[in-house]
Amino acid sequence: MARIPAGLLRVDGRRSGCSGRGPRAAAVRRGQGMRCLKVTARMRRQDLLRTQRPPLLWVVLDEAVIRRPVGGSAIMCDQLARVVEASKPPCVEVQVLPFAAGGHSAMGGSVTLLSFENAPDVA
C-alpha cells in the first residue's frame, strides 16, 4: 500500500531544480547531488511507460496520498494531475483504497510484486 505516490507516478524534477539548464539548476544539482541523481533516475524510469511495449503498472494508493497536503497546494495539484495523466494508458492501473476500507494487510508498508513472462513472480 503506497503512502506516497509510486516513483513512476511522481511529478518530475522541475520543481526540485534537478532538471533544466543554467547556473541555478547546476547549483541545485551540486548541493543536492544524491537527491538529483534519484530524481533523474525516476524521470528516466517514467519513460518506460511510453515505450513500444510498456510494462503493466498497477498501483494501489492509500487515500492519505491524495488527501494529505505535501509541499503546498501547487505541488499537490501538480501531483494529482500527474497521477491522473499517468493512469490514462491501458498499461497503467491506479486504484485508491479508501479510509472506509479499514484495516488491511498492507498497512505495515508497501508491497512490490514483479511478474515476468518467462520467470516466476517476485515479491
mmCIF file of C-alpha atoms in Angstrom:
data_model
loop_
_atom_site.group_PDB
_atom_site.id
_atom_site.type_symbol
_atom_site.label_atom_id
_atom_site.label_comp_id
_atom_site.label_asym_id
_atom_site.label_seq_id
_atom_site.Cartn_x
_atom_site.Cartn_y
_atom_site.Cartn_z
ATOM 1 C CA MET A 1 0.000 0.000 0.000
ATOM 2 C CA ALA A 2 1.655 3.180 -1.157
ATOM 3 C CA ARG A 3 1.621 6.080 1.295
ATOM 4 C CA ILE A 4 3.371 8.308 -1.213
ATOM 5 C CA PRO A 5 2.887 8.233 -4.973
ATOM 6 C CA ALA A 6 4.952 5.498 -6.583
ATOM 7 C CA GLY A 7 8.090 6.826 -8.270
ATOM 8 C CA LEU A 8 6.567 6.203 -11.683
ATOM 9 C CA LEU A 9 3.654 8.464 -10.696
ATOM 10 C CA ARG A 10 5.519 11.322 -9.028
ATOM 11 C CA VAL A 11 5.866 14.752 -10.544
ATOM 12 C CA ASP A 12 9.044 15.421 -12.471
ATOM 13 C CA GLY A 13 12.093 17.255 -11.197
ATOM 14 C CA ARG A 14 11.232 20.718 -12.483
ATOM 15 C CA ARG A 15 10.096 21.984 -9.086
ATOM 16 C CA SER A 16 13.076 20.378 -7.357
ATOM 17 C CA GLY A 17 15.506 22.242 -9.609
ATOM 18 C CA CYS A 18 17.206 18.960 -10.534
ATOM 19 C CA SER A 19 16.271 19.233 -14.168
ATOM 20 C CA GLY A 20 16.866 22.095 -16.504
ATOM 21 C CA ARG A 21 19.855 24.092 -17.552
ATOM 22 C CA GLY A 22 21.618 27.159 -16.364
ATOM 23 C CA PRO A 23 23.520 28.244 -13.277
ATOM 24 C CA ARG A 24 20.634 27.814 -10.821
ATOM 25 C CA ALA A 25 19.961 24.208 -11.886
ATOM 26 C CA ALA A 26 23.691 23.429 -11.784
ATOM 27 C CA ALA A 27 23.965 24.863 -8.263
ATOM 28 C CA VAL A 28 20.980 22.829 -7.093
ATOM 29 C CA ARG A 29 22.488 19.665 -8.570
ATOM 30 C CA ARG A 30 25.816 20.333 -6.827
ATOM 31 C CA GLY A 31 24.155 20.993 -3.476
ATOM 32 C CA GLN A 32 21.724 18.085 -3.695
ATOM 33 C CA GLY A 33 23.764 15.602 -5.692
ATOM 34 C CA MET A 34 22.268 12.301 -4.489
ATOM 35 C CA ARG A 35 18.726 13.693 -4.455
ATOM 36 C CA CYS A 36 19.108 14.952 -8.013
ATOM 37 C CA LEU A 37 20.506 11.610 -9.144
ATOM 38 C CA LYS A 38 17.427 9.900 -7.717
ATOM 39 C CA VAL A 39 15.043 12.393 -9.360
ATOM 40 C CA THR A 40 16.795 11.976 -12.712
ATOM 41 C CA ALA A 41 16.681 8.178 -12.431
ATOM 42 C CA ARG A 42 12.966 8.297 -11.527
ATOM 43 C CA MET A 43 12.210 10.502 -14.534
ATOM 44 C CA ARG A 44 14.034 8.026 -16.805
ATOM 45 C CA ARG A 45 12.038 5.119 -15.359
ATOM 46 C CA GLN A 46 8.839 7.041 -16.137
ATOM 47 C CA ASP A 47 9.900 6.944 -19.799
ATOM 48 C CA LEU A 48 9.473 3.142 -19.706
ATOM 49 C CA LEU A 49 5.697 3.660 -19.638
ATOM 50 C CA ARG A 50 5.925 5.400 -23.030
ATOM 51 C CA THR A 51 7.848 2.657 -24.852
ATOM 52 C CA GLN A 52 6.566 0.376 -27.615
ATOM 53 C CA ARG A 53 5.977 -2.489 -25.127
ATOM 54 C CA PRO A 54 5.484 -0.805 -21.748
ATOM 55 C CA PRO A 55 5.281 -2.851 -18.559
ATOM 56 C CA LEU A 56 1.989 -3.169 -16.699
ATOM 57 C CA LEU A 57 1.960 -0.855 -13.691
ATOM 58 C CA TRP A 58 -0.733 -1.489 -11.100
ATOM 59 C CA VAL A 59 -0.661 0.839 -8.106
ATOM 60 C CA VAL A 60 -2.941 0.880 -5.075
ATOM 61 C CA LEU A 61 -2.645 4.175 -3.216
ATOM 62 C CA ASP A 62 -3.766 4.785 0.332
ATOM 63 C CA GLU A 63 -6.396 7.547 0.373
ATOM 64 C CA ALA A 64 -3.985 9.588 2.520
ATOM 65 C CA VAL A 65 -1.809 10.028 -0.590
ATOM 66 C CA ILE A 66 -4.447 12.186 -2.227
ATOM 67 C CA ARG A 67 -5.733 13.830 0.975
ATOM 68 C CA ARG A 68 -2.599 14.741 2.948
ATOM 69 C CA PRO A 69 -1.178 18.054 1.680
ATOM 70 C CA VAL A 70 2.534 17.726 0.976
ATOM 71 C CA GLY A 71 4.637 20.554 -0.441
ATOM 72 C CA GLY A 72 1.822 23.084 -0.723
ATOM 73 C CA SER A 73 -1.264 23.348 -2.873
ATOM 74 C CA ALA A 74 0.585 23.947 -6.182
ATOM 75 C CA ILE A 75 2.695 20.810 -5.778
ATOM 76 C CA MET A 76 -0.328 18.761 -4.677
ATOM 77 C CA CYS A 77 -2.252 19.973 -7.719
ATOM 78 C CA ASP A 78 0.672 19.018 -9.984
ATOM 79 C CA GLN A 79 0.999 15.645 -8.255
ATOM 80 C CA LEU A 80 -2.681 14.762 -8.571
ATOM 81 C CA ALA A 81 -2.653 15.840 -12.219
ATOM 82 C CA ARG A 82 0.401 13.613 -12.782
ATOM 83 C CA VAL A 83 -1.375 10.586 -11.255
ATOM 84 C CA VAL A 84 -4.432 11.186 -13.444
ATOM 85 C CA GLU A 85 -2.309 11.665 -16.572
ATOM 86 C CA ALA A 86 -0.148 8.624 -15.829
ATOM 87 C CA SER A 87 -3.227 6.438 -15.345
ATOM 88 C CA LYS A 88 -4.564 7.066 -18.874
ATOM 89 C CA PRO A 89 -2.561 4.455 -20.831
ATOM 90 C CA PRO A 90 -4.003 0.929 -20.759
ATOM 91 C CA CYS A 91 -0.751 -0.367 -19.206
ATOM 92 C CA VAL A 92 -1.353 1.639 -16.005
ATOM 93 C CA GLU A 93 -3.946 0.849 -13.363
ATOM 94 C CA VAL A 94 -4.296 3.202 -10.381
ATOM 95 C CA GLN A 95 -6.637 2.416 -7.528
ATOM 96 C CA VAL A 96 -7.267 4.284 -4.277
ATOM 97 C CA LEU A 97 -8.054 2.292 -1.164
ATOM 98 C CA PRO A 98 -10.490 4.474 0.819
ATOM 99 C CA PHE A 99 -10.184 5.126 4.546
ATOM 100 C CA ALA A 100 -13.573 3.412 4.917
ATOM 101 C CA ALA A 101 -11.956 0.076 3.987
ATOM 102 C CA GLY A 102 -10.488 -0.002 7.490
ATOM 103 C CA GLY A 103 -7.511 -2.120 8.438
ATOM 104 C CA HIS A 104 -5.798 -4.220 5.789
ATOM 105 C CA SER A 105 -2.776 -6.471 5.429
ATOM 106 C CA ALA A 106 -0.620 -3.868 3.667
ATOM 107 C CA MET A 107 -0.822 -1.288 6.465
ATOM 108 C CA GLY A 108 2.761 -2.051 7.505
ATOM 109 C CA GLY A 109 4.242 -0.659 4.298
ATOM 110 C CA SER A 110 4.308 -1.002 0.573
ATOM 111 C CA VAL A 111 4.322 -4.249 -1.381
ATOM 112 C CA THR A 112 6.020 -4.684 -4.738
ATOM 113 C CA LEU A 113 5.247 -7.647 -6.962
ATOM 114 C CA LEU A 114 7.231 -8.169 -10.139
ATOM 115 C CA SER A 115 5.802 -10.551 -12.739
ATOM 116 C CA PHE A 116 7.786 -11.827 -15.700
ATOM 117 C CA GLU A 117 6.748 -13.635 -18.871
ATOM 118 C CA ASN A 118 9.279 -16.475 -18.554
ATOM 119 C CA ALA A 119 10.127 -16.467 -14.854
ATOM 120 C CA PRO A 120 8.329 -16.789 -11.519
ATOM 121 C CA ASP A 121 6.803 -13.768 -9.809
ATOM 122 C CA VAL A 122 8.951 -11.970 -7.232
ATOM 123 C CA ALA A 123 7.549 -10.117 -4.206
#
